[in-house]
XYZ file of C-alpha atoms in Angstrom:
426
model
C 78.468 -46.464 42.337
C 78.068 -42.557 41.927
C 77.710 -41.779 38.197
C 80.798 -39.872 36.659
C 79.849 -36.205 37.045
C 81.401 -33.073 35.942
C 80.413 -29.577 36.878
C 82.004 -26.569 35.452
C 82.102 -22.768 36.959
C 81.999 -24.318 40.546
C 83.262 -21.401 42.763
C 80.093 -19.600 43.941
C 78.113 -22.940 43.971
C 80.858 -24.578 46.300
C 80.105 -21.579 48.380
C 76.255 -21.903 48.314
C 76.916 -25.682 49.175
C 79.086 -25.082 51.950
C 76.708 -22.437 53.469
C 73.720 -25.358 53.098
C 76.416 -27.779 54.740
C 77.084 -25.445 57.778
C 73.306 -24.450 58.250
C 72.194 -27.929 57.946
C 70.773 -28.212 61.747
C 69.000 -24.679 61.157
C 67.504 -25.918 57.747
C 66.098 -29.112 58.873
C 64.550 -27.502 62.012
C 62.884 -24.859 59.659
C 61.605 -27.203 57.516
C 60.373 -29.312 60.074
C 58.423 -26.124 61.253
C 57.322 -25.595 57.647
C 55.535 -28.833 57.988
C 53.759 -28.450 60.915
C 51.527 -25.777 58.905
C 51.475 -27.212 55.428
C 50.506 -30.660 54.097
C 53.099 -31.936 51.690
C 51.840 -33.139 48.309
C 51.518 -37.005 48.126
C 54.350 -37.212 45.910
C 56.341 -34.649 44.000
C 59.536 -34.400 41.492
C 61.491 -31.575 40.758
C 63.972 -30.848 37.767
C 67.057 -28.912 39.072
C 69.738 -26.907 37.099
C 73.221 -26.643 38.171
C 74.762 -23.832 36.627
C 77.873 -24.066 38.558
C 77.144 -20.186 39.929
C 73.417 -21.228 40.522
C 71.138 -24.142 41.781
C 67.497 -23.576 41.243
C 64.318 -25.830 40.244
C 62.837 -25.301 36.833
C 59.970 -27.730 37.164
C 57.760 -29.120 39.768
C 55.637 -32.137 38.845
C 52.895 -33.319 41.166
C 52.403 -36.365 39.179
C 55.596 -37.751 38.678
C 56.027 -40.354 36.242
C 59.754 -41.709 36.578
C 59.480 -44.185 39.528
C 61.090 -46.851 37.400
C 64.045 -44.342 37.038
C 65.024 -44.650 40.437
C 67.560 -46.732 42.319
C 65.993 -49.889 43.243
C 68.392 -50.282 46.103
C 66.650 -47.498 48.098
C 63.102 -48.786 47.439
C 62.775 -49.237 50.984
C 62.626 -45.540 51.528
C 59.977 -45.084 49.212
C 57.695 -47.732 50.867
C 58.285 -46.111 54.411
C 57.559 -42.690 52.872
C 54.390 -44.059 51.175
C 53.001 -45.500 54.304
C 53.356 -41.917 56.297
C 51.915 -40.397 53.236
C 48.756 -42.714 53.024
C 48.630 -42.566 56.729
C 48.143 -38.879 56.529
C 45.549 -38.734 54.104
C 43.428 -41.945 54.558
C 44.765 -43.916 57.969
C 42.186 -46.483 57.350
C 42.903 -47.411 53.761
C 43.018 -50.929 52.836
C 41.940 -50.645 48.986
C 43.583 -48.159 47.015
C 42.643 -47.265 42.972
C 45.570 -46.024 40.933
C 44.606 -43.959 37.782
C 47.548 -43.444 35.449
C 47.966 -41.439 32.328
C 46.155 -42.942 29.293
C 49.132 -43.554 26.830
C 49.624 -47.228 26.734
C 52.226 -47.178 24.230
C 54.617 -45.642 26.244
C 55.908 -48.854 28.016
C 58.439 -47.035 30.053
C 55.665 -44.912 31.461
C 54.054 -48.072 32.388
C 56.858 -49.339 33.973
C 56.698 -46.470 36.115
C 53.086 -47.401 36.958
C 54.230 -51.065 37.955
C 56.712 -49.861 40.288
C 54.585 -47.343 41.806
C 51.703 -49.853 42.309
C 54.667 -52.370 43.982
C 55.796 -49.769 46.560
C 52.215 -49.126 47.404
C 51.358 -52.594 47.866
C 54.364 -52.989 49.981
C 52.808 -51.009 52.381
C 49.914 -53.450 52.827
C 47.400 -51.888 50.397
C 45.543 -53.832 47.808
C 46.234 -51.702 44.777
C 44.404 -52.356 41.311
C 44.788 -50.085 38.462
C 41.751 -48.229 36.772
C 42.046 -46.441 33.412
C 40.264 -43.620 31.785
C 41.038 -45.022 28.277
C 37.279 -45.655 27.004
C 38.275 -48.200 24.575
C 39.376 -50.681 27.431
C 36.137 -52.140 28.455
C 37.327 -55.302 30.402
C 40.661 -55.989 32.325
C 43.530 -55.794 29.765
C 46.966 -56.919 30.493
C 50.099 -55.589 28.895
C 53.620 -56.898 28.683
C 56.249 -54.598 30.333
C 59.435 -54.042 28.817
C 61.500 -55.008 31.882
C 59.442 -58.023 32.422
C 56.280 -58.482 34.327
C 52.811 -57.535 33.442
C 50.406 -54.723 34.200
C 46.481 -55.229 34.280
C 44.451 -52.213 33.285
C 40.687 -52.379 34.359
C 37.741 -49.830 33.135
C 36.545 -47.390 35.710
C 33.080 -47.924 37.366
C 30.871 -45.178 39.128
C 28.253 -45.893 41.545
C 26.885 -42.671 42.863
C 29.396 -40.512 44.472
C 32.163 -43.474 44.442
C 34.626 -44.691 41.781
C 36.271 -48.105 41.767
C 36.487 -51.342 39.487
C 34.032 -54.067 39.105
C 33.906 -55.750 42.487
C 36.562 -53.284 43.984
C 35.557 -50.214 46.229
C 38.572 -48.433 46.870
C 39.014 -46.206 50.444
C 41.332 -44.022 48.388
C 42.514 -42.714 44.631
C 45.818 -41.633 43.644
C 46.077 -40.082 40.250
C 49.358 -40.456 38.474
C 47.487 -38.461 35.533
C 47.830 -34.756 35.192
C 44.794 -34.043 33.826
C 45.945 -32.146 30.708
C 42.755 -32.650 29.106
C 40.528 -31.405 31.791
C 38.770 -33.338 34.789
C 36.774 -36.085 33.372
C 33.151 -36.138 34.717
C 33.807 -39.739 36.224
C 36.014 -37.983 38.870
C 33.931 -35.193 39.743
C 32.177 -35.002 43.123
C 33.219 -38.240 44.311
C 33.640 -38.872 48.202
C 36.431 -41.037 48.500
C 40.008 -38.931 48.992
C 41.694 -38.270 45.708
C 45.775 -37.646 45.971
C 46.624 -35.335 44.544
C 43.736 -33.355 44.430
C 41.967 -32.665 41.213
C 43.103 -28.862 41.236
C 46.675 -30.042 41.138
C 46.065 -30.868 37.313
C 46.876 -28.585 34.455
C 42.962 -28.169 34.057
C 43.442 -25.436 36.973
C 47.289 -25.325 37.830
C 49.751 -22.730 36.502
C 53.215 -22.636 36.684
C 53.484 -18.688 37.260
C 51.226 -19.720 40.353
C 53.801 -22.273 41.607
C 57.080 -20.082 41.157
C 55.281 -16.938 42.636
C 54.773 -19.311 45.858
C 58.504 -20.728 45.522
C 59.681 -16.796 45.191
C 58.280 -16.334 48.644
C 59.505 -19.475 50.179
C 63.109 -19.080 48.518
C 62.955 -15.033 49.962
C 62.331 -16.540 53.543
C 64.749 -19.436 53.216
C 67.482 -17.157 51.700
C 67.208 -14.661 54.550
C 67.432 -17.683 57.021
C 70.682 -18.986 56.043
C 72.040 -15.523 54.628
C 72.205 -15.890 50.945
C 71.358 -13.881 47.894
C 67.637 -15.471 47.006
C 68.640 -15.285 43.146
C 71.077 -18.157 43.569
C 68.183 -20.502 44.372
C 65.302 -18.954 42.327
C 64.868 -18.393 38.815
C 63.168 -14.918 37.538
C 59.902 -15.257 35.807
C 57.120 -13.513 34.667
C 53.779 -14.284 32.605
C 52.096 -13.487 29.404
C 48.485 -14.632 28.688
C 46.218 -14.449 25.652
C 49.208 -15.714 23.570
C 48.162 -17.475 20.350
C 51.160 -18.463 18.502
C 49.650 -19.510 15.024
C 47.851 -16.403 14.659
C 50.741 -14.395 16.067
C 48.699 -12.303 18.524
C 50.391 -11.427 21.889
C 53.712 -11.431 20.333
C 54.762 -8.077 21.070
C 53.992 -8.412 24.728
C 56.003 -11.627 24.771
C 59.150 -10.049 22.999
C 59.047 -7.119 25.405
C 59.073 -9.386 28.474
C 61.685 -11.226 27.432
C 63.839 -8.213 26.832
C 63.074 -7.089 30.212
C 64.098 -10.536 31.389
C 67.289 -10.698 29.691
C 68.374 -7.288 31.007
C 67.477 -8.549 34.681
C 69.448 -11.432 34.495
C 72.428 -9.557 32.678
C 72.551 -7.367 35.643
C 73.184 -10.402 37.902
C 75.524 -11.841 35.613
C 77.668 -8.570 35.891
C 77.325 -8.557 39.528
C 78.280 -12.187 40.028
C 81.356 -11.970 37.051
C 79.347 -14.271 35.019
C 80.830 -14.625 31.200
C 77.991 -16.278 29.769
C 75.084 -14.924 27.799
C 71.858 -14.682 29.400
C 68.986 -16.656 27.930
C 65.190 -17.177 28.642
C 62.980 -20.396 28.488
C 59.504 -19.621 27.247
C 57.033 -22.531 28.013
C 53.478 -23.065 28.330
C 52.027 -22.300 31.832
C 50.090 -25.273 31.825
C 51.328 -28.601 30.580
C 54.151 -31.161 30.796
C 55.911 -33.696 29.226
C 58.395 -31.210 27.498
C 56.124 -30.000 25.095
C 55.762 -25.887 24.377
C 59.213 -25.065 25.315
C 61.771 -23.087 23.519
C 64.928 -21.273 24.579
C 65.547 -17.758 23.907
C 68.114 -15.296 23.776
C 66.691 -12.154 22.204
C 63.412 -10.451 21.977
C 64.117 -11.046 18.004
C 64.023 -14.854 18.504
C 60.237 -14.629 19.584
C 59.285 -12.649 16.446
C 61.043 -14.114 13.883
C 59.639 -17.919 14.830
C 58.885 -19.812 11.403
C 55.456 -22.049 11.177
C 56.818 -25.005 12.596
C 57.985 -23.211 15.356
C 54.831 -21.393 16.249
C 52.668 -24.816 15.535
C 54.905 -26.477 18.423
C 54.357 -23.748 20.464
C 50.722 -23.559 19.967
C 49.719 -27.193 20.939
C 50.609 -29.761 23.722
C 49.818 -33.101 25.373
C 46.306 -34.413 24.356
C 46.159 -31.535 21.939
C 45.858 -28.988 24.556
C 46.043 -25.451 23.109
C 48.549 -23.032 25.000
C 47.329 -19.640 25.573
C 49.246 -18.746 28.461
C 53.124 -18.958 28.713
C 55.833 -18.570 31.395
C 58.895 -16.562 30.597
C 61.486 -18.426 32.941
C 65.268 -17.321 33.193
C 67.225 -19.880 31.888
C 69.515 -21.918 34.333
C 72.367 -23.335 32.339
C 73.130 -26.917 33.149
C 76.988 -27.358 33.352
C 76.871 -30.920 34.653
C 77.577 -33.848 32.527
C 77.889 -37.496 32.288
C 80.322 -39.316 29.950
C 80.107 -36.089 28.126
C 76.198 -35.545 27.596
C 74.451 -32.710 29.208
C 72.593 -33.866 32.499
C 69.943 -32.367 34.995
C 69.247 -34.049 38.160
C 65.538 -34.806 39.071
C 64.586 -35.353 42.901
C 61.541 -37.623 43.616
C 59.845 -37.266 46.969
C 57.130 -38.950 48.837
C 55.030 -36.932 51.349
C 57.764 -34.708 52.523
C 60.912 -36.989 52.281
C 63.297 -37.421 49.660
C 62.965 -40.847 48.456
C 65.547 -40.776 45.319
C 66.335 -39.231 41.861
C 68.174 -39.475 38.697
C 70.314 -37.739 36.027
C 68.178 -36.733 32.904
C 70.760 -36.926 30.164
C 70.670 -35.993 26.416
C 73.403 -36.500 24.120
C 71.833 -33.956 21.664
C 71.137 -31.213 23.659
C 73.108 -28.096 24.875
C 73.934 -26.827 28.382
C 71.131 -23.848 27.946
C 68.257 -26.455 26.640
C 65.473 -28.477 27.792
C 66.454 -31.966 28.036
C 62.970 -33.486 28.433
C 62.775 -34.306 25.032
C 63.012 -37.344 22.594
C 66.468 -39.027 23.061
C 66.760 -38.480 26.663
C 67.830 -41.149 28.985
C 68.298 -41.669 32.694
C 71.059 -42.557 35.185
C 69.894 -43.245 38.764
C 71.397 -40.996 41.447
C 73.299 -43.692 43.368
C 73.728 -41.615 46.695
C 74.507 -43.603 49.740
C 72.085 -41.902 52.214
C 69.598 -39.946 49.598
C 69.526 -36.183 49.493
C 69.049 -35.689 53.389
C 72.306 -37.016 54.931
C 75.222 -34.723 54.182
C 79.023 -35.382 55.180
C 79.832 -32.042 56.887
C 83.438 -33.441 57.177
C 83.922 -33.948 53.342
C 84.239 -31.411 50.544
C 81.035 -29.062 49.494
C 81.165 -30.715 46.020
C 81.520 -34.359 47.445
C 78.513 -36.750 46.221
C 76.412 -36.684 49.424
C 77.009 -32.901 49.907
C 76.049 -32.327 46.340
C 73.202 -34.462 46.635
C 72.049 -32.796 49.889
C 72.073 -29.339 48.179
C 69.905 -31.039 45.370
C 67.380 -32.228 48.209
C 67.261 -28.905 49.717
C 66.106 -27.136 46.493
C 63.926 -30.044 45.777
C 62.144 -29.505 49.216
C 61.888 -25.515 49.119
C 60.117 -26.487 45.817
C 57.661 -29.114 47.295
C 57.006 -26.617 50.049
C 56.123 -23.922 47.244
C 53.837 -26.461 45.552
C 52.063 -27.379 48.841
C 51.305 -23.685 49.544
C 50.327 -23.140 45.594
C 47.809 -25.889 46.040
C 46.215 -24.266 49.175
C 46.090 -21.023 47.521
C 44.511 -22.493 44.467
C 41.807 -24.768 46.252
C 38.832 -22.427 45.425
C 39.583 -22.656 41.444
C 39.045 -26.444 41.455
C 37.200 -28.053 38.591
């Protein structure tokens, strides 16, 4: 069953979707050519905003933590794609060590770890779960909210190899974004680590990613004959920001003003009667922290103490000193009256599922990745890569195909980004 979905202001987007459907053979051929020269990340999730007049990625996660929110009916897709991903990176792998995030109190995240481990075990791998939590010094079993259990074991290092007591893995899969930096126990190990250490937030920057995405979107837009702005949010970057000390405020306000003016020009060009807005977010970081919606440069200058504190510190106490200024993309999708945005999941270079992030307490111009959100699986019949070209552009398989195209463009950009930042690895 497809969730009840409504989308407003659909005119130009229907045009874009029709262009994508008409160009499907050319698009799929183009993607195949791209992957001949690039290696896909092991897994990726992409947050997409559908504004009715624009369809664009707003965040790309290389350590996705919501496998438990995917439609279980399509588990076989994930298993098949995981087989291919493992074979590419470590073709002789038999034993795999999975290292998750350290927040054991988030039982929904632990459910994600359990589903991910299940997918990997179904490929024929022996999978055990190691933890970076120093307080866990012996195997510890945790109860899961949906039933079942998850056992975390302390990591052990012998020379240049990492594993568990009595378990020497062929490869290591991180489901930990390394926000707190790369721990010493992971540095210089000889086993394959997926994703590589420089995919973590100790090295990675959103501005690098969206610069790579801009190049990908420009080439793709030229291929199918569209304005790249329809699939690419404007962005800029501000370094040396200290929200608590109010340093760098003028630089940020100026760039926000410039961005709003650029967006306004495009809105006028396309006859869009909505106020432009900008999202200011930490250039490194995740979990929906360090994000604010801005509609005027004065919004930046007039932050109160609570707002400045919120923008200054993120996950694991990581202090933000660089921010991404990103064109705000409205979401005019809703489920049962609540604002929604699609999140598409990929393993290797295959779309394997997705879900709607839904928030009853947020508006169409706000970040939905925040407390109070819930998830509705995308119940598409043939994932996001099997459109029905005989149906309307906004028919569910076709809308989901459009999501899949945008998500794969972002994944391709992430692959390019990782190649470009390889030398910055910690």
